[in-house]
Coordinates of C-alpha atoms and ligand atoms in Angstrom, one line a residue:
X1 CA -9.7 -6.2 23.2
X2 CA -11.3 -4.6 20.3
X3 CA -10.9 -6.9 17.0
X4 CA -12.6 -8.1 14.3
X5 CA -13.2 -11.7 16.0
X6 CA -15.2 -9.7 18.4
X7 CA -17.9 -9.0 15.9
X8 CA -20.0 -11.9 16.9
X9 CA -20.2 -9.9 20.0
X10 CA -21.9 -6.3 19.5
X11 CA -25.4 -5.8 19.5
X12 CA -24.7 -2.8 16.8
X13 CA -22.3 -2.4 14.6
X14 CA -21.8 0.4 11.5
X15 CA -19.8 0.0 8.0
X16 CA -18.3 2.8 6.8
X17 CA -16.9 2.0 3.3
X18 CA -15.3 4.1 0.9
X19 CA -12.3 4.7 -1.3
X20 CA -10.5 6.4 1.6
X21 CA -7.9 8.1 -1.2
X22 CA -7.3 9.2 1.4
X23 CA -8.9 9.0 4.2
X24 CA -9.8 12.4 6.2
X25 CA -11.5 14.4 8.9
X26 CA -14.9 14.5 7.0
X27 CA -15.0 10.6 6.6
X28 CA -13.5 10.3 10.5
X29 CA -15.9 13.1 11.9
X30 CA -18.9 11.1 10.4
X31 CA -18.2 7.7 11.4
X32 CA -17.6 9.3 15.2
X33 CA -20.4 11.2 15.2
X34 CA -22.8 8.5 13.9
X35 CA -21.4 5.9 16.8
X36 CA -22.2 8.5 19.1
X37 CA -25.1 9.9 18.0
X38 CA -27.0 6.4 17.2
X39 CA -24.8 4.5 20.1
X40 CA -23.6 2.6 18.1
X41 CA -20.6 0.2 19.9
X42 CA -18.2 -0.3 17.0
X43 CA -17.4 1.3 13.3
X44 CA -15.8 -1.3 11.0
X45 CA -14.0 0.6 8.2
X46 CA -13.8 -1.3 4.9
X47 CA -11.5 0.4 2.5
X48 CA -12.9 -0.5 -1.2
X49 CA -11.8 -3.0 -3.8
X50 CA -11.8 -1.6 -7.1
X51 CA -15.9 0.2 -7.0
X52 CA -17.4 0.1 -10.3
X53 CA -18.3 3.5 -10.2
X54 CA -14.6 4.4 -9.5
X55 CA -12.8 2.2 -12.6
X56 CA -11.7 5.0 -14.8
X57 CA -9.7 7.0 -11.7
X58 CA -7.0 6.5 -10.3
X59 CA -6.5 5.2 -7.2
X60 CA -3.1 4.8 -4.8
X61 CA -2.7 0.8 -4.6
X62 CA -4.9 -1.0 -2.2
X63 CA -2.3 -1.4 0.1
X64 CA -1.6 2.0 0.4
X65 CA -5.3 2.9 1.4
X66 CA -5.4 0.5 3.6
X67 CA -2.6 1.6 5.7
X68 CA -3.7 5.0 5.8
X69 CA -7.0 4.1 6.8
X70 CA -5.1 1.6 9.6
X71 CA -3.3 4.7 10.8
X72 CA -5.6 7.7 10.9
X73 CA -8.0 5.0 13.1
X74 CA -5.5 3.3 15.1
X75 CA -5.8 5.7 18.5
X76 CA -10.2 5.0 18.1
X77 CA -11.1 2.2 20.1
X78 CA -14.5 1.8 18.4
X79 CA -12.7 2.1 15.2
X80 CA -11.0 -1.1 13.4
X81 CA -10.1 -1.9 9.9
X82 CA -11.1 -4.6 7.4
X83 CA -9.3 -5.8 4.4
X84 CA -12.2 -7.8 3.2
X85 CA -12.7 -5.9 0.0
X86 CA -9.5 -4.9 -1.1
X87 CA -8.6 -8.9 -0.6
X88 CA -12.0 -10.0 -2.8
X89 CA -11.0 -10.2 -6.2
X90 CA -13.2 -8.7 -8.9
X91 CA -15.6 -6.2 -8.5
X92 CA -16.8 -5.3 -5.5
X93 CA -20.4 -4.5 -4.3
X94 CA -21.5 -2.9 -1.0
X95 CA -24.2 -5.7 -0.9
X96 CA -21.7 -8.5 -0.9
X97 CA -20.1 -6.9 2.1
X98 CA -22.9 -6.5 4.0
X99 CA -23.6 -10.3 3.6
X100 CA -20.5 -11.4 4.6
X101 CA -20.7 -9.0 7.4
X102 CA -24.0 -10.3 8.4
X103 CA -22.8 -14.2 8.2
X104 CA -20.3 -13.1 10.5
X105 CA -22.1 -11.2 13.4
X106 CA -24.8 -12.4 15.9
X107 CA -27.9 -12.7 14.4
X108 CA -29.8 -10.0 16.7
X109 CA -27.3 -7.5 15.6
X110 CA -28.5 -4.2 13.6
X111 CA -26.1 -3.0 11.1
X112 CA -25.8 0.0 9.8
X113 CA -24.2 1.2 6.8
X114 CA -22.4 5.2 7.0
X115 CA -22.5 7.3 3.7
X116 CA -22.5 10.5 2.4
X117 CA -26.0 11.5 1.6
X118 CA -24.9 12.5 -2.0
X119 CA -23.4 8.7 -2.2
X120 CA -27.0 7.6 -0.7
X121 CA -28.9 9.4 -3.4
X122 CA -27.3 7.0 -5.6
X123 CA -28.3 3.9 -4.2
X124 CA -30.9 3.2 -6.1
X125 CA -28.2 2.5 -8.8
X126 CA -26.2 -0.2 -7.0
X127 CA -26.4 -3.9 -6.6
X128 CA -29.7 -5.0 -5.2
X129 CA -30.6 -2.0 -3.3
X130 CA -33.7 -3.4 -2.1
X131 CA -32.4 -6.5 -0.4
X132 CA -29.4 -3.9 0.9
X133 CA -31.5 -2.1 2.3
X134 CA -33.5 -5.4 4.4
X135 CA -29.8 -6.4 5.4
X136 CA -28.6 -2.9 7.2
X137 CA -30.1 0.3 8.4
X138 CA -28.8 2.9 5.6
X139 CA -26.6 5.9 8.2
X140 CA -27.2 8.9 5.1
X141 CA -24.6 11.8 6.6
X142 CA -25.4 15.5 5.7
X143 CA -24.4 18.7 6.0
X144 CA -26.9 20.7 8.3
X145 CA -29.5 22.2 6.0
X146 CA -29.2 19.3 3.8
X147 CA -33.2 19.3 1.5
X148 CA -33.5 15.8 1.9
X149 CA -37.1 16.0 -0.5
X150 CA -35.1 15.0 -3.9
X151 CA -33.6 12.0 -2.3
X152 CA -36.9 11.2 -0.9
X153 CA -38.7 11.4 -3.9
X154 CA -35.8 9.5 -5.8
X155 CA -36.2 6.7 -3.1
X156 CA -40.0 6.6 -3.4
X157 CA -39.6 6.3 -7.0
X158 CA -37.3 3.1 -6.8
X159 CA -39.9 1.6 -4.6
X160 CA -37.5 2.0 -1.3
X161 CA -39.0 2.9 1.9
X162 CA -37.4 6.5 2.9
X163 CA -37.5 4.8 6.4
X164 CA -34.9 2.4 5.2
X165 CA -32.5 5.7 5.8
X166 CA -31.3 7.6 8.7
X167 CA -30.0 11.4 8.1
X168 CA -27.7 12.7 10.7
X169 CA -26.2 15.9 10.4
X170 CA -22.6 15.9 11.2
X171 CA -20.4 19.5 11.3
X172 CA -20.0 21.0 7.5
X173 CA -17.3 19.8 6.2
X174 CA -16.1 20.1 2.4
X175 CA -13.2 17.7 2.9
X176 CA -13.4 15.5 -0.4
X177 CA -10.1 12.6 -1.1
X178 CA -10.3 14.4 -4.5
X179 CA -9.5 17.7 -3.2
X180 CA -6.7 16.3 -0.8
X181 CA -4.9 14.8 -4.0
X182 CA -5.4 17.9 -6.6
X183 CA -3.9 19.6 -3.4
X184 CA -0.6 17.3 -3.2
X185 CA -0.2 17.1 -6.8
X186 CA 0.4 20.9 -7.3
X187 CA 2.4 21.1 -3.9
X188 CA -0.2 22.8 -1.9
X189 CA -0.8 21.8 1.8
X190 CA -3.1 19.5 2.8
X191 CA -2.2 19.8 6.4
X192 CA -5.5 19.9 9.1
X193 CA -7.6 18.3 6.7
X194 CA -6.6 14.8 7.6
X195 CA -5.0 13.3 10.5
X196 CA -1.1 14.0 10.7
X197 CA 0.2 10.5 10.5
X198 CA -2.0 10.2 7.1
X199 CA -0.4 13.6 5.8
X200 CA 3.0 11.6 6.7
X201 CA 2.6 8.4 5.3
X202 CA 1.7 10.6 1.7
X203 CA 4.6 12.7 2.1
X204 CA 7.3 9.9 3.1
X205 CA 6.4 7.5 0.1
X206 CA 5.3 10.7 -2.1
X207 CA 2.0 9.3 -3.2
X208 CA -0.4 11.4 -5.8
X209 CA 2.2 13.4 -7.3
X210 CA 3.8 10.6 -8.1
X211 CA 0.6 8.5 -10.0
X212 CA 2.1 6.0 -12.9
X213 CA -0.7 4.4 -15.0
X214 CA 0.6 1.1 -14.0
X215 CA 0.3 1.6 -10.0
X216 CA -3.5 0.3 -11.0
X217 CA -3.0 -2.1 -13.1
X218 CA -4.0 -5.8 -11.9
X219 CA -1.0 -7.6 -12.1
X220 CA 0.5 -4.8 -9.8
X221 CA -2.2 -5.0 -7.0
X222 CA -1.7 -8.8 -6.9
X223 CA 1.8 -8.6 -6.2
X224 CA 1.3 -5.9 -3.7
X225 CA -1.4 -8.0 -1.9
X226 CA 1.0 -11.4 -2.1
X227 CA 3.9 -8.9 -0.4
X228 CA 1.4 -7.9 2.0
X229 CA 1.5 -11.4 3.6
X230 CA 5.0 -12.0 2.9
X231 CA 6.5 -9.5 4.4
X232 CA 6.6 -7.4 7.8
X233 CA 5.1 -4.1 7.5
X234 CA 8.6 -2.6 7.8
X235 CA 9.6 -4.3 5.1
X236 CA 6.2 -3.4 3.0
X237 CA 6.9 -0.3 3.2
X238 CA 10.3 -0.6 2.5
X239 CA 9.6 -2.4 -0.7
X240 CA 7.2 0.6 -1.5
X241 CA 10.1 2.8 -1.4
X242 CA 12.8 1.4 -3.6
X243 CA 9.7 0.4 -6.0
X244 CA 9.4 4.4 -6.1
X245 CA 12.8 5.4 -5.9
X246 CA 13.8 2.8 -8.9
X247 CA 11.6 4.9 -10.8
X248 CA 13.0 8.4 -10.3
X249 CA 16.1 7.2 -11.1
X250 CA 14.8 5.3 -14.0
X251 CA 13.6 8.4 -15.0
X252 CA 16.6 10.6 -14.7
X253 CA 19.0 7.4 -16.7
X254 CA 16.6 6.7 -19.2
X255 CA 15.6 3.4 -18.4
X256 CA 12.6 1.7 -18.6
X257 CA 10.3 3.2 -15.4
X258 CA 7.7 -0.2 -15.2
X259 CA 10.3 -2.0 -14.9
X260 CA 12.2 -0.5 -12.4
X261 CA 9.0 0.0 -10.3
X262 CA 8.3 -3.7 -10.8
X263 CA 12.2 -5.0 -9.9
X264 CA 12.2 -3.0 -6.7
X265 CA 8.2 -4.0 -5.5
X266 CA 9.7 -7.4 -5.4
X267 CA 13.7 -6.9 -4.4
X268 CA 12.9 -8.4 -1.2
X269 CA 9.9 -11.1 -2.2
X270 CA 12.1 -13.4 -0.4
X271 CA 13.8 -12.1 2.6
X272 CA 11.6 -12.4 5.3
X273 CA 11.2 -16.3 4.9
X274 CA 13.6 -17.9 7.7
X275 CA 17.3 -19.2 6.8
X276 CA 16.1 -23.2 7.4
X277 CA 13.3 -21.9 4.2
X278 CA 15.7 -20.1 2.7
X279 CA 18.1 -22.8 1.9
X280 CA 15.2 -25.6 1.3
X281 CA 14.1 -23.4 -1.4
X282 CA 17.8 -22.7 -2.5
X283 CA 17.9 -26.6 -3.3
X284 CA 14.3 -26.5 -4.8
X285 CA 15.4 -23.8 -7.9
X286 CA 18.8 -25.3 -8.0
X287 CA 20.4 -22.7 -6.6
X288 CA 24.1 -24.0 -5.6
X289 CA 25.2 -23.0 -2.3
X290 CA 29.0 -22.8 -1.3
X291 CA 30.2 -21.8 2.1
X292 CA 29.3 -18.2 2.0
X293 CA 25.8 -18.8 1.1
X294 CA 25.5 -21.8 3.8
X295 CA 26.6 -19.4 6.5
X296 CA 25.2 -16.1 5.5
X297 CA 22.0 -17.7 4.4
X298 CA 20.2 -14.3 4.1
X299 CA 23.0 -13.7 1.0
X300 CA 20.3 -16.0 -0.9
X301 CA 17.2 -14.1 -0.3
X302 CA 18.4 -12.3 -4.0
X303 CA 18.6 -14.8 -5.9
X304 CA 15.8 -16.6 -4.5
X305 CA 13.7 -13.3 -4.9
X306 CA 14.6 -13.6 -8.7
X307 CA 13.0 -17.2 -8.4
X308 CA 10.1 -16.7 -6.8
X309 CA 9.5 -13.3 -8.8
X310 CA 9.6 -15.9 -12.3
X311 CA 7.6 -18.7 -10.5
X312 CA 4.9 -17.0 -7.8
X313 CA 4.6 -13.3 -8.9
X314 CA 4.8 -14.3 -13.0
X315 CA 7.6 -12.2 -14.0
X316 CA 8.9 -13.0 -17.3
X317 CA 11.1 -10.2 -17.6
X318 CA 14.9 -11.5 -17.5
X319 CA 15.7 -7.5 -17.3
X320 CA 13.5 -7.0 -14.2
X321 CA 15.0 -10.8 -12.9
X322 CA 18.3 -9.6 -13.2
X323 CA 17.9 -6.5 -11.0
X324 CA 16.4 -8.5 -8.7
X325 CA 18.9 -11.3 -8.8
X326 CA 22.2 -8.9 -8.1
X327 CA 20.3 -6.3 -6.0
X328 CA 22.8 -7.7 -2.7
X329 CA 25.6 -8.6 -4.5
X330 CA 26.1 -6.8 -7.5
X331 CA 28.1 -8.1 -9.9
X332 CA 30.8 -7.1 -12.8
X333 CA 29.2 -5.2 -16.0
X334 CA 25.8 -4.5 -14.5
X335 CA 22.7 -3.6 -16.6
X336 CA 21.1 -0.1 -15.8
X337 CA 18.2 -1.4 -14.2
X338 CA 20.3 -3.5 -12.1
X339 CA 22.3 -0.5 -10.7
X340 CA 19.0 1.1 -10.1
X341 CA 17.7 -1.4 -8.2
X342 CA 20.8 -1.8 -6.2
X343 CA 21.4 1.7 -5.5
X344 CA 18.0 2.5 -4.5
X345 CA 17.8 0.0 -2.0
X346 CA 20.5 2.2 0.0
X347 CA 18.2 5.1 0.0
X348 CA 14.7 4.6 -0.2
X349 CA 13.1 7.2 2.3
X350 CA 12.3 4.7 5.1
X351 CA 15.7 3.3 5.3
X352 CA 17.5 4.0 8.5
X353 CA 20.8 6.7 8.4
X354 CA 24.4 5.3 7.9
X355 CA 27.4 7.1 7.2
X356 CA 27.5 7.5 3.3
X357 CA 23.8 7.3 2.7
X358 CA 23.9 10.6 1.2
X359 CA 26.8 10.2 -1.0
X360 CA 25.0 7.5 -2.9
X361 CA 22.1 9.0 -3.4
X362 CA 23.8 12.4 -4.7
X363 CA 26.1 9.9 -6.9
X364 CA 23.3 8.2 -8.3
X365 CA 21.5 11.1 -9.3
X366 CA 24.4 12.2 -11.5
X367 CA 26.4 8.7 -12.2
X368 CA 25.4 4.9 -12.0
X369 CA 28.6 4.0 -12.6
X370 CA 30.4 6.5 -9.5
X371 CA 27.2 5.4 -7.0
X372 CA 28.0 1.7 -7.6
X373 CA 31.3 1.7 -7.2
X374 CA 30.8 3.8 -4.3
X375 CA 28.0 1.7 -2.5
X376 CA 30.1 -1.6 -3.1
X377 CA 33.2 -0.3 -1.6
X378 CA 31.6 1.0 1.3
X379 CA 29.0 -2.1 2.0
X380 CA 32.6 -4.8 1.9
X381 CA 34.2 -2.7 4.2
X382 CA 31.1 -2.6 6.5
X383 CA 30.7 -6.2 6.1
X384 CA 34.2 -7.0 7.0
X385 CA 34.1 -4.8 9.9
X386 CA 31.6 -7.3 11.2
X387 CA 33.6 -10.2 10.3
X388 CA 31.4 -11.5 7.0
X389 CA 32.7 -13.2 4.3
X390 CA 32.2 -11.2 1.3
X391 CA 30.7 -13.2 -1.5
X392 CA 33.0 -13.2 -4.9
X393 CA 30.3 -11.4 -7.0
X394 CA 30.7 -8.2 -5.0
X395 CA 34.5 -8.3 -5.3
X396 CA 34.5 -8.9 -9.1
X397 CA 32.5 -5.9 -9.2
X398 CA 34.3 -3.9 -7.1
X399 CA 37.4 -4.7 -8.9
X400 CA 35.2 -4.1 -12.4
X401 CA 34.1 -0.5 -11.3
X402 CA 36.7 0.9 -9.1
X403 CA 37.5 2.9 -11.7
X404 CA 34.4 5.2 -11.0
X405 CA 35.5 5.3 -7.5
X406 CA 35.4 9.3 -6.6
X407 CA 38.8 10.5 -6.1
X408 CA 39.2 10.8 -2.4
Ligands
LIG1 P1 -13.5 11.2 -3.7 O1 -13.2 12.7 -3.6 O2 -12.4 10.5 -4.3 O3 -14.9 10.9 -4.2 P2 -14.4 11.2 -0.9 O4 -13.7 12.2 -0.1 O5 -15.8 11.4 -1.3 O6 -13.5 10.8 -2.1 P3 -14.9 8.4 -0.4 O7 -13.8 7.4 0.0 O8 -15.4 8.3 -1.8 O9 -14.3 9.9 -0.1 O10 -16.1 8.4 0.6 C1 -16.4 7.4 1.5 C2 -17.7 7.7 2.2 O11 -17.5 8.9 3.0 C3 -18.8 8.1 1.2 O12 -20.0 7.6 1.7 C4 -18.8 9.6 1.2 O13 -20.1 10.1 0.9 C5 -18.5 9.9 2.7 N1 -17.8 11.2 2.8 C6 -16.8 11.7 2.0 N2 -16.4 12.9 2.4 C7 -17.1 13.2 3.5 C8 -17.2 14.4 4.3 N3 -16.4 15.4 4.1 N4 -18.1 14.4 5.3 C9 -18.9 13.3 5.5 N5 -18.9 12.2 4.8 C10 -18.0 12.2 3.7
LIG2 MG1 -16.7 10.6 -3.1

C-alpha cells in the first residue's frame, strides 16, 4: 500500500507543491512525466499554506484545495497527498517542507522538488535557497523550447550552481489555476482542462464565483481545519454546503451574509461525536436533558453545536449561536438567520432527495416564513412515521407558523 508512512521506504521521492487553485492537467502532466522520466518511485503532492507570495489573492479555503488535489490524484498510485502545509500555521516556506520531508524519509533518499520553470526562476528570492537547494534536487518543468540562459545567468548571479536544477520538457501546456477561475467566474467552461471529478467538486459547492472576502480570513480557515477532524468527509462537505447556501439566502432576505456563512460552517460542529459523548458533554454545558433528549440523543448535537461553537471555535455572536442552537428543532418566533440556517440545511446541494426537498427550497427563495412552516410540518410527520418523539420546541413552532402553511 502506497501511504505516507511508506516514505521511510523509497529510494526517490519528488514534491510537487503549489497552490493547486485548482489543481489541473498542466500541474498532473508534470508531476507524471517527471516520475517517469527521472524514475522517480513516488510524487508527494503538498497543497500550500498560505505562500507569501500569494497573500494578497484569493484563495478557495485550504480545505477545499486539499480535496481537490485528493481527488484529481486519487486513481495515481505514485501519487498521494499531504496536508502538512495547509496544517502548519503561519507562513509557510518550501524550505521548511523539505526539512520535515527529509526528517521523515531514509537518509540515502534523493528528493526532488517539481516546479514550473517560471516559479524556479524565482528561487533565488525564497527562504534560504542555497541550503534548499543542498536538501533536494530542484525538477525545473518547461515548455519545449524553453531559453533556459536568463535563469542560468540569474542562478549564477545568486551564487547557485545551475546544476542544482534539472529542466525537463513536459507537453505545452498553458493551463494556469488563474485562468481555470477567471473562466468559472464568467460562466465559461473549464471542462478538459482539469480532471472531471475536480470540475465536479467546483460546480457542486459553486466555488470561484462565489469568492466572499471572509472565505480567507484566519479565523475561517481555523474552523475549517478543526471541522476537518471533527467530522466525516460526508459531513465536511455537507457543512460546506449549507455554509454556502445560508449565504444566498442571506443574500436574497437581507441578512447578514458572514454570519450566515459562519452559523451554517459550524451547524453540525457537534454531530459526529457518539450519543455516550454527546450526553457527557450535555451535562458538562448544563444542558438539561428530559426524555426526548435521553432517547434521541442525536436531538442534542444543536444545542451542543451552539456550545462548542461559543467555547472551541470562539464564536461570540449570540445571532450566529442561535442559528445554530435551533437549526433541528426550530423554535416559536425565529430570528432570520435562524430560518436560514434551518432551511438550508434541507437543501444544501450534497443532501440526498426526499419528497418535498424542492418545495422548500422554492419556498425559501420567496418566503422564510412559508419554507419554515413548510419544513416543520413535513420533518414531524416524517419523524412520527418512524415512531420519534417529537421534541416540544418544533411543535410550538409549528403551532407559531402554521399560519404560513401554503394552502393545500
Ligand atoms: P496560478 O495561476 O494561481 O498561479 P498555477 O496554475 O500556476 O496557479 P500553482 O498551484 O501556482 O498553479 O502551481 C504549482 C506548481 O505547478 C508551480 O511550480 C507551477 O510553476 C507549476 N505549474 C503550474 N501550471 C503548470 C502547467 N500548465 N504545466 C506545468 N507546470 C505548471
Ligand atoms: Mg502560478
Amino acid at each position: 500500500m502506497n501511504s505516507l508512512s511508506d516514505i521511510k521506504n523509497y529510494k526517490t521521492l519528488a514534491v510537487m507543491g503549489g497552490t493547486f487553485d485548482p489543481i489541473h492537467y498542466g500541474h498532473l502532466v508534470a508531476a507524471e512525466t517527471v516520475r517517469q522520466e527521472l524514475n522517480i518511485e513516488h510524487v508527494l503532492f503538498i497543497p500550500s499554506g498560505r505562500p507569501p507570495h500569494k497573500q494578497k489573492t484569493r484563495v478557495a479555503g485550504d480545505e477545499h484545495r486539499y480535496l481537490m488535489t485528493v481527488l484529481a490524484t486519487a486513481n495515481n498510485p505514485y501519487f498521494d497527498v499531504s496536508r502538512m502545509e495547509i496544517d502548519r500555521p503561519g507562513m509557510t516556506y518550501t524550505i521548511d517542507t523539505i526539512k520535515e520531508i527529509r526528517s521523515q524519509c531514509s537518509e540515502d533518499c534523493k528528493l526532488y522538488f517539481i516546479t514550473g520553470a517560471d516559479a524556479a526562476a524565482e528561487i533565488i528570492s525564497w527562504k534560504d535557497p542555497h541550503e534548499l537547494v543542498k536538501l533536494c534536487q530542484i525538477v525545473a518543468v518547461t515548455r519545449p523550447g524553453y531559453d533556459k540562459s536568463k535563469i542560468f545567468y540569474e542562478l549564477r548571479k545568486a551564487g547557485i550552481s545551475p546544476y542544482s536544477f534539472t529542466f525537463l520538457e513536459v507537453p505545452a501546456l498553458s493551463i494556469s489555476s488563474t485562468d481555470i477561475r477567471n473562466r468559472v467566474s464568467v460562466g465559461k467552461t473549464i471542462r478538459y482542462l482539469l480532471p472531471e471529478s475536480v470540475e465536479q467538486y467546483i460546480n457542486k459547492l459553486k466555488l470561484y464565483n462565489y469568492q466572499h472576502y471572509w472565505e480567507t480570513e484566519p479565523m475561517i480557515t481555523e474552523i475549517n481545519k478543526k471541522l476537518h477532524y471533527m467530522l466525516s468527509p460526508k459531513r465536511f462537505v455537507h457543512t460546506q454546503g449549507v455554509a454556502d447556501e445560508s449565504v444566498k439566502l442571506a443574500k436574497i432576505h437581507g441578512a447578514d451574509e458572514k454570519k450566515a456563512y459562519l452559523a451554517g460552517l459550524l451547524h453540525d460542529c457537534a454531530k459526529d461525536f457518539s450519543s455516550k459523548e454527546k450526553l457527557k458533554m450535555c451535562d458538562k454545558y448544563g444542558i438539561e436533558l428530559d426524555e426526548i433528549l435521553v432517547n434521541q440523543s442525536d436531538l442534542t448535537h444543536a444545542f451542543l453545536g451552539a456550545e462548542l461553537a461559543r467555547d472551541m471555535f470562539g464564536v461570540t455572536d449570540e445571532e450566529v449561536l442561535g442559528a445554530i442552537r435551533y437549526h433541528t428543532t426550530g423554535k416559536p418566533d425565529m430570528t432570520k438567520l435562524e430560518k436560514i440556517v434551518y432551511l438550508a440545511d434541507f437543501f444544501e446541494p450534497s443532501r440526498q432527495y426526499f419528497d418535498g426537498i424542492k418545495e422548500i427550497k422554492q419556498y425559501a427563495y420567496e418566503d422564510l416564513d412559508t419554507a419554515v412552516a413548510f419544513s416543520l410540518d413535513h420533518t414531524i410527520e416524517y419523524n412520527r412515521s418512524k415512531n420519534r418523539l417529537i421534541h416540544p420546541l418544533s411543535l410550538q413552532a409549528l403551532e407559531y407558523y402554521k399560519g404560513s402553511l401554503p394552502k393545500k
